[in-house]
Coordinates of C-alpha atoms in Angstrom, one line a residue:
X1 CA -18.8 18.5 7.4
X2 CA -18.6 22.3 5.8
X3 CA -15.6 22.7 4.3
X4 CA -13.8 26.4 4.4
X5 CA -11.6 28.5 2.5
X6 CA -8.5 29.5 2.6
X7 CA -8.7 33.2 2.8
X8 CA -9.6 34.2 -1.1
X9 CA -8.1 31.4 -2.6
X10 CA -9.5 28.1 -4.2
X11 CA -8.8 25.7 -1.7
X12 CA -11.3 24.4 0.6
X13 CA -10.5 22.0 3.4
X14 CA -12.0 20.4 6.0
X15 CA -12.6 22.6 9.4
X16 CA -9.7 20.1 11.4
X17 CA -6.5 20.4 9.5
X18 CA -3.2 17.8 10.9
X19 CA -0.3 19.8 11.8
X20 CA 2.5 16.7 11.0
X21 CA 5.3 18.3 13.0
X22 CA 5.1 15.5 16.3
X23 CA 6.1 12.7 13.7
X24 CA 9.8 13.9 13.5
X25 CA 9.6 16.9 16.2
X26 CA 9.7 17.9 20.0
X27 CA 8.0 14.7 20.9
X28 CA 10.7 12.1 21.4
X29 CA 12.4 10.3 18.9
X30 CA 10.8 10.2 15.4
X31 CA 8.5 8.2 14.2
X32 CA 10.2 5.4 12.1
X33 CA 9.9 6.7 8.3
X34 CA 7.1 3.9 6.9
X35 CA 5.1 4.0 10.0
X36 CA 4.6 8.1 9.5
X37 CA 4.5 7.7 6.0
X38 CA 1.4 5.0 6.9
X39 CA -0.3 7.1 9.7
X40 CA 0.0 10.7 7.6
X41 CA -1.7 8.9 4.4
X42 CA -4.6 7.3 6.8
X43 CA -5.0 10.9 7.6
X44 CA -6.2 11.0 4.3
X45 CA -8.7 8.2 4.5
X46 CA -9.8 9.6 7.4
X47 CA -10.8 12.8 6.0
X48 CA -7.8 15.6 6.1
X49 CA -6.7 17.3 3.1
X50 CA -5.0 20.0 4.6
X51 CA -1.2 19.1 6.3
X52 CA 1.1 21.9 8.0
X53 CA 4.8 20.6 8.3
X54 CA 7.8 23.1 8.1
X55 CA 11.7 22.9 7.1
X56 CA 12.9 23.3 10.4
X57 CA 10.8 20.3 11.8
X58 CA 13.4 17.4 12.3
X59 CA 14.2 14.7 14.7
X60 CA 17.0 12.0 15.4
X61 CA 15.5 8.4 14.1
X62 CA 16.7 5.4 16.6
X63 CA 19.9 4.7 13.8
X64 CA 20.9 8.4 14.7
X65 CA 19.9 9.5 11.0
X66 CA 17.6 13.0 10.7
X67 CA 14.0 12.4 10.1
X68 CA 13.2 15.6 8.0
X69 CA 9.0 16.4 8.5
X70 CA 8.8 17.4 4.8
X71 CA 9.8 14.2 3.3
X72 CA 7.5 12.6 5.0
X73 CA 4.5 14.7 4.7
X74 CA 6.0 14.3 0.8
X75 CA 6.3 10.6 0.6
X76 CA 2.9 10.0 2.5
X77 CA 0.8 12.2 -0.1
X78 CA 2.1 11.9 -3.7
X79 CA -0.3 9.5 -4.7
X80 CA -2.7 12.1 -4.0
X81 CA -1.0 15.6 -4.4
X82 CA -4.4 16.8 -6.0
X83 CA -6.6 16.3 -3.5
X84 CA -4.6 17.9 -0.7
X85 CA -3.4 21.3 0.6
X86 CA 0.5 21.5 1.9
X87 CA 1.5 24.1 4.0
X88 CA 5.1 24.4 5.0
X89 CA 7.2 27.5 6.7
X90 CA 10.4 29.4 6.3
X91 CA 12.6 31.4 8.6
X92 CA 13.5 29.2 11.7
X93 CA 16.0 26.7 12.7
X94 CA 16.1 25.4 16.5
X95 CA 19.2 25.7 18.3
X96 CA 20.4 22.9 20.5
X97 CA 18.8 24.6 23.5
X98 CA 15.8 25.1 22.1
X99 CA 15.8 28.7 21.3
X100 CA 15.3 29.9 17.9
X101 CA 17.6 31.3 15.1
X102 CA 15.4 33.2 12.8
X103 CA 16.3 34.4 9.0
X104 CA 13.6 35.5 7.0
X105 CA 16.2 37.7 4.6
X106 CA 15.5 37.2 1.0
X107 CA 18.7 35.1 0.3
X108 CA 17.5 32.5 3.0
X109 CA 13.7 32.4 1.5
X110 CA 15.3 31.9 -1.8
X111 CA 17.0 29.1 -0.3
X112 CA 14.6 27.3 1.9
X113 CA 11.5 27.5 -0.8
X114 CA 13.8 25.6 -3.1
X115 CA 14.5 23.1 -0.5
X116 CA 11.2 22.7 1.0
X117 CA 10.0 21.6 -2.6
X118 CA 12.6 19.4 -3.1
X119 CA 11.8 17.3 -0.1
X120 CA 8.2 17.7 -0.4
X121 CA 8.3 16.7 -4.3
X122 CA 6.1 18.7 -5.1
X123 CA 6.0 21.8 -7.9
X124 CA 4.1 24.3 -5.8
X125 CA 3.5 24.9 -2.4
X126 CA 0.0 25.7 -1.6
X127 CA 0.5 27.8 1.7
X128 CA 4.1 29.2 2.8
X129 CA 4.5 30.8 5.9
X130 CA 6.8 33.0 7.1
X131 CA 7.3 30.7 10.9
X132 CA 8.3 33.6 12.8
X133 CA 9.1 37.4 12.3
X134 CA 12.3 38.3 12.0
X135 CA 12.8 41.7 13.7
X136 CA 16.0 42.3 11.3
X137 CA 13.6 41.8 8.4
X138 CA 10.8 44.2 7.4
X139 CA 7.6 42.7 6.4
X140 CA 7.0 44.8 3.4
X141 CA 10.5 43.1 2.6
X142 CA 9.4 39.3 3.1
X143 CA 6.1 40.5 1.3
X144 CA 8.0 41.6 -1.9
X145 CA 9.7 37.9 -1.8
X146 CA 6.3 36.3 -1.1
X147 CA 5.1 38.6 -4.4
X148 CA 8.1 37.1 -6.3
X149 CA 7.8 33.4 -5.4
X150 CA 3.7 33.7 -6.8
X151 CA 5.0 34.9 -9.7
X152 CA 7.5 32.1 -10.5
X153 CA 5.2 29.6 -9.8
X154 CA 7.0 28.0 -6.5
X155 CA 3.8 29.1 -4.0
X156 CA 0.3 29.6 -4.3
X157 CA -0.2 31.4 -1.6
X158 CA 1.3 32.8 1.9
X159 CA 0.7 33.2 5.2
X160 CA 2.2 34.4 8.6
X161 CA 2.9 32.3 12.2
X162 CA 2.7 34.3 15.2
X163 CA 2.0 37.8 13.2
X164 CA 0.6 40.7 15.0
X165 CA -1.4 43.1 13.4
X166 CA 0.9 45.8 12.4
X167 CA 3.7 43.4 11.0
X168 CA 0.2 41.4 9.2
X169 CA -1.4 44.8 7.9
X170 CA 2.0 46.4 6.7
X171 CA 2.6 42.8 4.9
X172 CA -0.7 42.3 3.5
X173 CA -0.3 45.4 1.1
X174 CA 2.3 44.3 -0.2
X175 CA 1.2 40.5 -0.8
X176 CA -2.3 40.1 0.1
X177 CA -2.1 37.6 3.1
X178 CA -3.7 34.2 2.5
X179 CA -3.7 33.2 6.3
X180 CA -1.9 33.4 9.8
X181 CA -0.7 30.9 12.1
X182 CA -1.1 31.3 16.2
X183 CA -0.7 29.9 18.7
X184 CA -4.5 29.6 19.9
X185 CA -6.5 27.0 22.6
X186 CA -8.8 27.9 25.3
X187 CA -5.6 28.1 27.5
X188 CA -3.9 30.3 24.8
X189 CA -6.9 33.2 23.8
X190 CA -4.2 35.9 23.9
X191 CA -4.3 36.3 20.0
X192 CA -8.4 37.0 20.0
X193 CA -7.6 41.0 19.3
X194 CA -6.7 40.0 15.6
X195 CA -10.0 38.4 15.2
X196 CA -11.4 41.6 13.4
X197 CA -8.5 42.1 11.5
X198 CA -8.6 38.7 9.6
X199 CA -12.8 39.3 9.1
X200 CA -11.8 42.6 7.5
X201 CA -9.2 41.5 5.5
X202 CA -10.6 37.7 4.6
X203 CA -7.3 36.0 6.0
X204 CA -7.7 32.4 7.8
X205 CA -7.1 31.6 11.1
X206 CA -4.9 28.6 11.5
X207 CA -4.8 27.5 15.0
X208 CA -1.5 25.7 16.0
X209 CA -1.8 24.1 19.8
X210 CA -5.2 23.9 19.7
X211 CA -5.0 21.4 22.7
X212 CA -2.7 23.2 24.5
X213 CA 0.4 20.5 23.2
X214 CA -1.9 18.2 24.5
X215 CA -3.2 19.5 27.9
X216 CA -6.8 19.8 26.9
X217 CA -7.1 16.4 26.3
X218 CA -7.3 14.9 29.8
X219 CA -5.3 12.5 29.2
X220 CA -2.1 13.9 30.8
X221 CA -1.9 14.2 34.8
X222 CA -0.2 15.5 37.7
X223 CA 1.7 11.6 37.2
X224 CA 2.5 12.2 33.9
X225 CA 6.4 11.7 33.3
X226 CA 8.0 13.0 29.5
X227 CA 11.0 11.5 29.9
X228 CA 12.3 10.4 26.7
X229 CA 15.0 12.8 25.0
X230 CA 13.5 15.5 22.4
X231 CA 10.2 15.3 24.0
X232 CA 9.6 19.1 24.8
X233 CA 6.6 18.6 27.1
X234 CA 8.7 18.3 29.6
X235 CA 9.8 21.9 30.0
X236 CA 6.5 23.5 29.5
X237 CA 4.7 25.0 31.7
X238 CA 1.8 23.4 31.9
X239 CA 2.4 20.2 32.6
X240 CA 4.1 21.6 35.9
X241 CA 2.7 20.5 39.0
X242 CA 1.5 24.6 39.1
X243 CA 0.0 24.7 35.9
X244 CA -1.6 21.4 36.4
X245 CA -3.5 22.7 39.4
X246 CA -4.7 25.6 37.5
X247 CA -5.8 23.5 34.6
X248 CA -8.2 21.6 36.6
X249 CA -10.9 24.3 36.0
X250 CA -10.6 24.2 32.3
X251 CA -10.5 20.3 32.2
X252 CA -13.5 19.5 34.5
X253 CA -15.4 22.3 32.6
X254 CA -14.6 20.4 29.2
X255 CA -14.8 17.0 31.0
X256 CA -18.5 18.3 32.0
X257 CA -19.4 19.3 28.0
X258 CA -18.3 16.4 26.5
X259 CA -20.4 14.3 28.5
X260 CA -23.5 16.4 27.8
X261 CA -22.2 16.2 23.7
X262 CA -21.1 12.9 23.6
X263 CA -18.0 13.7 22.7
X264 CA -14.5 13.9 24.6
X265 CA -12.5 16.5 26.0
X266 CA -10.5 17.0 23.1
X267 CA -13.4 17.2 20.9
X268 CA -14.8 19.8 23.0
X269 CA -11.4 22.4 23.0
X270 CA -12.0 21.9 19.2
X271 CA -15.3 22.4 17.9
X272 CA -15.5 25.5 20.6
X273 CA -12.9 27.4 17.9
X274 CA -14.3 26.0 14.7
X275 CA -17.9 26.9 15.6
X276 CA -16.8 30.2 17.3
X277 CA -15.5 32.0 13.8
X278 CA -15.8 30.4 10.7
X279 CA -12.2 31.2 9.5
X280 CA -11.0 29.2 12.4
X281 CA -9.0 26.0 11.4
X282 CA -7.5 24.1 14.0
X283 CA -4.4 22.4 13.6
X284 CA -4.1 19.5 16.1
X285 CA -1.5 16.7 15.6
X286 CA -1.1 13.1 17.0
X287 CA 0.9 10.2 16.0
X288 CA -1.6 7.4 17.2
X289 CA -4.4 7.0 14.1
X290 CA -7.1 6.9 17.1
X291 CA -6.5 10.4 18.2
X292 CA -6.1 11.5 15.1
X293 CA -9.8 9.8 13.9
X294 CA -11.1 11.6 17.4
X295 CA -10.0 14.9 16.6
X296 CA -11.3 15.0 13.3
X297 CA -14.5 14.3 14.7
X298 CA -14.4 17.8 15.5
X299 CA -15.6 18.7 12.9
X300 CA -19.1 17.5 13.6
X301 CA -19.8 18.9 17.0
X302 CA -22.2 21.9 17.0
X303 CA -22.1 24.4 19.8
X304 CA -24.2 27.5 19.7
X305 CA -23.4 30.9 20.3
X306 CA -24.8 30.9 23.5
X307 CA -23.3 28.1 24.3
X308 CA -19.8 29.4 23.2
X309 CA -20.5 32.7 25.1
X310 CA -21.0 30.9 28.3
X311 CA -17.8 28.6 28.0
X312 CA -16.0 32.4 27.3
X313 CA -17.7 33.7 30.1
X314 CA -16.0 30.8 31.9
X315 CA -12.6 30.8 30.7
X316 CA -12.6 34.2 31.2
X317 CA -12.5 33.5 35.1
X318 CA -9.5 31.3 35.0
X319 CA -6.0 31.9 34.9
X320 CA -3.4 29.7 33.2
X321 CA 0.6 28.4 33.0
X322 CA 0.9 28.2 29.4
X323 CA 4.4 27.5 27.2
X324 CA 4.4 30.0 24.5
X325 CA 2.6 33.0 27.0
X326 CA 2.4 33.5 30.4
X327 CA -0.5 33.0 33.4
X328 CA -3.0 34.5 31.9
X329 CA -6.9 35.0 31.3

């Protein structure tokens, strides 16, 4: 498995990263504190070495106590803080409806960079992103912050979630970008047109919802009931009985590709980003250790350019139902 880097930085990882946030976040109650710790660090065995997590990804644990994503992701790698990447982000808190309050002012970043280390326990963060923009906020003003926190030694590097490309090119002169984080799955290919910008520029593509929050899988259906509290599934559009029909096209086209790979669906939604651009890292996430063993897998599916052309050519016929966009090609 080829390992890629991190825009120009040192770090290398492993083409199928494990975005922690379900252990404590949007899916249900969290996951009790040893058993994350356990399944995050078998991660590790498995073959990850890059984790995302973020400060504003916490859930109510059964006892009514806040699971905080960070200390876990914390906890579950200090044995082997050397051989790892941590990622974490800045600038969001979640309301109680589930709307977002965003501060990415300098006073806040301050603020959250010292916390996020302190629950990490860590000295450094690898990769801090700025989770989403901040319209009160100008980049060049986050960027002179992100220039600061280098300097003192807190991060290594930074990147952006759900950047465009004027708010990414404005910020990268200020603080060369190390990587972005978008929302990208072949239900989500809305973010395609800043392709070129990170091959010009050498930035990482870091591909959050790769599987659609799970749709991509084939493992959800039309039956399918999210019913526990927390679990945000079940307000998102494509698990709707709407998007579900229009899935079908996607999943019996990756239901059809798996079987010719010897692979499974999920496999399938992955390996067709990492072998389409080779700054592509997906960021799945799972809290049962098989998933997370099958997604890895990923990594060691080939498809060919031809063979990604025609699954484009496909997709490009289908419309979708998707939470973080709208029906779309």
């Amino acid at each position: 498995m080829q390992q890629r880097k991190l825009g120009k930085t040192n770090f290398s990882v492993n083409p199928v990263g494990l975005g922690c946030m379900g252990f404590s976040h949007a899916y249900g109650a969290a996951v009790e504190k040893s058993e994350a710790v356990k399944t995050i660090r078998a991660a590790f065995d498995i073959g990850y070495n890059f984790f995302d997590t973020a400060e504003c990804y916490t859930g109510e644990n059964v006892d009514g106590t806040i699971s905080y994503n960070e200390e876990l992701v914390g906890e579950a790698l200090k044995e082997i803080r050397d051989k790892v990447v941590i990622a974490t982000k800045f600038g969001v808190e979640h309301n109680a409806d589930k709307t977002l309050k965003l501060d990415s002012s300098p006073k806040n970043i301050r603020r959250a960079v010292d916390g996020s280390l302190k629950r990490l326990n860590i000295d450094a963060i690898d990769l801090y992103y700025q989770h989403r923009i901040d319209p009160k906020i100008s980049p060049e003003e986050v960027a002179e912050v992100m220039a600061d926190l280098i300097k003192a030694g807190k991060i290594k590097a930074w990147g952006i979630s759900e950047t465009n490309e004027e708010y990414l090119r404005r910020a990268h002169k200020i603080c060369p970008v190390t990587a972005i984080q978008n929302r990208y799955s072949m239900a989500a290919r809305w973010h395609e047109n800043i392709f070129p910008v990170c091959e010009e520029l050498k930035i990482t593509f870091v591909a959050f919802s790769p599987m659609a929050n799970g749709l991509l899988t084939g493992a959800v259906t039309k039956d399918t009931k999210f019913t526990e509290a927390g679990d945000y599934r079940k307000d998102m559009p494509q698990f709707t009985e709407s998007g579900m029909q229009k899935a079908q096209a996607v999943l019996e086209l990756l239901k059809n590709l798996a079987a010719e790979k010897n692979a499974t669906p999920a496999q399938i939604s992955l390996a067709w980003m990492i072998n389409k651009k080779p700054f592509i890292i997906p960021i799945p996430g799972s809290r049962k250790l098989s998933r997370l063993k099958e997604n890895f897998g990923a990594g060691n599916i080939l498809l060919t350019e031809k063979e990604i052309a025609d699954i484009d050519a496909k997709l490009d016929t289908m419309t979708f139902e998707i939470f973080g966009g709208h029906s779309a090609k």
